Amino acid sequence: MPPQSETSEGKTKVEPGVLKLFTWEEVGLRTGKGNFKEERWLVINRKVYDVSQFYLRHPGGPRLIRHYSGQDATDAFTAFHKDEDLVKKYLNSLLIGELTPDQPSCEPTKNEMLVHDFHELRMKVKKMGFLKSSVPFFAFMFLHAFLLDMASWFTIWYFGKSWVPFLIGVAMFTVIQYAFFQHDLGHISVFQKPKWNRLAHTFVMGILKGGPKAWWTDMHNQHHAKPNCFLKDPDLNMHPFLFSLGKSLSVELGKKKKKYLPYQHQHKYFSCEYFYGRFVSKNDKDNEKNCKSFLIVLFLKITYFHRFLESTWFLWISQMNHIPMNINYDQNLDWVSSQLSATCNVDHSWFNDWFTGHLNFQIEAVIHHMADVNLFPTMPRHNFYKVAPLVKSLCAKHGVHYECKPILTAFADILHSLKEYGQDWQEAYLHELGVGDVQTATERQ
């Protein structure tokens, strides 16, 4: 069947109930830009779907599905949707055709053999039961966090308001790790049914953590879908207003003569945490005579100090896997290549696993972000280390770099990378580097 015709306005005529054949070139034009601003298509298992209107109603957020406009979304779709029967009712109404028989199963920018082997690995992992969660493991994670929560408040209440019990209580409150547990729930990796994960996620994130669940889900899913892709990964929104990230992006920023902050010093101010406000003002001391006012002041003390410690902790944990890796515009690589180029692992050990909430297994996780860049986003974290050897073998077979490093090296690489990006920006800003110079600067690093 020949490719479908187009109207004079550039909008494709799609007859209801009639499936047509398309090429990758035709699909690639439907990104919501250029001559087809009203059209957004994507491909899942060689089927072509029109999401021009649906993306606004997408349960996972409009940005997530929009990032795959004009591309093959098969691996991302499989990784993010655990209940296949549930999504079929949406897909059937969006189907407009399929790829022509002479078209390859993936786009020219992707490694077809690697994609094929990854699909086989995914099936193998599923058959081996690595996608099933352990109830005792997650029960322990929640109970130990809840008990620490209660113990921290009890310590402060029972032993008084002096600095020693206060600091002990805050320390226990900080290591609770509700943040990592809500991360598990957000990736649908605790319970088998997505509904129970979402309900528990609402409770942990919204009540125990006091943060908006919808905001986390939307931002985090985008990050995993397109890790380290500028304008698509929200974790890179700090570029260029706070930091200059990535070699090519830094050079581009410098050549445009843009400077919002002294990026050549960004590795220095990254380490600085600005904590505004005081725990207790002079007037607060007078209010401590009132029990209600004292409890409010005490709560604010604990909350501010805890947030400061936890945010600093999570800042280093979340960035050690990504900032030192490739940061650029979306290159539309295959799922494995895009995830591995944008993330790295940290050595497996009892302490590292606990301290990072198993986010040291960013490659296997597809949990930290489908994309914190993970190959299996719904896999429970207690199985990450079991799958790692299989992923390493896949990478070795196809010559894909699988990077794993000690945790202190990972922290140091954040600063080293920021320093290098700052130097690239400064060099381009001052000397207007040409193409050859950019390549030389990249080779130098």
Short mmCIF file of N, CA and C in Angstrom, two decimals, residues 74-76 78-79 111-125 334-337 339-340 363-364 366 370 374-377 387 390-391 394-395 397-398:
data_model
loop_
_atom_site.label_atom_id
_atom_site.label_comp_id
_atom_site.label_asym_id
_atom_site.label_seq_id
_atom_site.Cartn_x
_atom_site.Cartn_y
_atom_site.Cartn_z
N THR A 74 9.12 1.97 21.55
CA THR A 74 8.84 0.59 21.98
C THR A 74 9.45 0.28 23.35
N ASP A 75 10.74 0.53 23.51
CA ASP A 75 11.42 0.17 24.76
C ASP A 75 10.94 1.02 25.92
N ALA A 76 10.73 2.30 25.68
CA ALA A 76 10.24 3.17 26.74
C ALA A 76 8.83 2.75 27.15
N THR A 78 7.48 -0.25 26.92
CA THR A 78 7.55 -1.51 27.65
C THR A 78 8.06 -1.30 29.07
N ALA A 79 9.03 -0.41 29.21
CA ALA A 79 9.63 -0.19 30.52
C ALA A 79 8.70 0.52 31.48
N ASN A 111 21.11 0.83 17.06
CA ASN A 111 21.81 -0.44 16.83
C ASN A 111 20.77 -1.57 16.86
N GLU A 112 20.38 -2.05 15.69
CA GLU A 112 19.30 -3.02 15.61
C GLU A 112 19.65 -4.34 16.31
N MET A 113 20.88 -4.81 16.18
CA MET A 113 21.27 -6.06 16.83
C MET A 113 21.26 -5.90 18.35
N LEU A 114 21.71 -4.75 18.83
CA LEU A 114 21.70 -4.50 20.27
C LEU A 114 20.26 -4.44 20.78
N VAL A 115 19.38 -3.80 20.02
CA VAL A 115 17.97 -3.74 20.40
C VAL A 115 17.38 -5.13 20.49
N HIS A 116 17.70 -5.98 19.50
CA HIS A 116 17.19 -7.35 19.48
C HIS A 116 17.68 -8.14 20.68
N ASP A 117 18.96 -8.04 20.97
CA ASP A 117 19.52 -8.78 22.11
C ASP A 117 18.99 -8.26 23.44
N PHE A 118 18.72 -6.96 23.50
CA PHE A 118 18.17 -6.42 24.74
C PHE A 118 16.76 -6.93 24.98
N HIS A 119 15.97 -7.04 23.92
CA HIS A 119 14.63 -7.59 24.06
C HIS A 119 14.69 -9.03 24.57
N GLU A 120 15.66 -9.79 24.08
CA GLU A 120 15.82 -11.16 24.57
C GLU A 120 16.25 -11.18 26.03
N LEU A 121 17.13 -10.24 26.40
CA LEU A 121 17.56 -10.14 27.79
C LEU A 121 16.39 -9.78 28.69
N ARG A 122 15.54 -8.87 28.23
CA ARG A 122 14.37 -8.48 29.01
C ARG A 122 13.47 -9.70 29.29
N MET A 123 13.26 -10.53 28.26
CA MET A 123 12.43 -11.72 28.43
C MET A 123 13.10 -12.71 29.38
N LYS A 124 14.42 -12.83 29.29
CA LYS A 124 15.15 -13.73 30.17
C LYS A 124 15.05 -13.28 31.62
N VAL A 125 15.20 -11.98 31.82
CA VAL A 125 15.09 -11.43 33.18
C VAL A 125 13.70 -11.67 33.75
N ASP A 334 19.24 4.03 20.63
CA ASP A 334 18.46 2.92 21.16
C ASP A 334 18.48 2.98 22.68
N TRP A 335 17.55 2.27 23.29
CA TRP A 335 17.34 2.36 24.74
C TRP A 335 18.61 2.06 25.53
N VAL A 336 19.30 0.99 25.19
CA VAL A 336 20.49 0.59 25.93
C VAL A 336 21.60 1.64 25.77
N SER A 337 21.87 2.05 24.55
CA SER A 337 22.94 3.02 24.30
C SER A 337 22.66 4.35 24.98
N GLN A 339 20.83 4.89 27.65
CA GLN A 339 20.92 4.76 29.09
C GLN A 339 22.38 4.64 29.56
N LEU A 340 23.16 3.88 28.84
CA LEU A 340 24.55 3.65 29.25
C LEU A 340 25.45 4.84 28.97
N ILE A 363 22.35 1.71 36.11
CA ILE A 363 22.21 1.07 34.79
C ILE A 363 21.11 0.02 34.83
N GLU A 364 21.14 -0.85 35.84
CA GLU A 364 20.15 -1.92 35.92
C GLU A 364 18.79 -1.39 36.40
N VAL A 366 16.56 1.15 35.96
CA VAL A 366 15.42 1.65 35.24
C VAL A 366 14.46 1.95 36.31
N MET A 370 13.46 6.28 34.72
CA MET A 370 13.40 5.52 33.53
C MET A 370 13.92 6.25 32.42
N ASN A 374 17.47 3.74 33.47
CA ASN A 374 17.57 2.39 33.87
C ASN A 374 17.02 1.47 32.83
N LEU A 375 17.60 0.32 32.74
CA LEU A 375 17.19 -0.62 31.71
C LEU A 375 15.89 -1.32 32.09
N PHE A 376 15.66 -1.53 33.36
CA PHE A 376 14.46 -2.22 33.81
C PHE A 376 13.77 -1.39 34.90
N PRO A 377 13.05 -0.30 34.55
CA PRO A 377 12.50 0.62 35.52
C PRO A 377 11.60 0.03 36.58
N VAL A 387 21.13 -8.94 38.26
CA VAL A 387 21.01 -8.71 36.82
C VAL A 387 22.27 -8.09 36.23
N LEU A 390 24.42 -10.00 33.70
CA LEU A 390 23.78 -10.19 32.40
C LEU A 390 23.90 -8.94 31.54
N VAL A 391 23.75 -7.78 32.17
CA VAL A 391 23.87 -6.52 31.43
C VAL A 391 25.31 -6.31 30.99
N LEU A 394 25.96 -8.33 27.91
CA LEU A 394 25.34 -7.72 26.73
C LEU A 394 26.19 -6.56 26.22
N CYS A 395 26.69 -5.75 27.13
CA CYS A 395 27.51 -4.60 26.74
C CYS A 395 28.83 -5.05 26.11
N LYS A 397 29.40 -7.80 24.52
CA LYS A 397 29.13 -8.39 23.20
C LYS A 397 29.04 -7.33 22.12
N HIS A 398 28.46 -6.17 22.47
CA HIS A 398 28.22 -5.12 21.46
C HIS A 398 29.17 -3.94 21.59
#
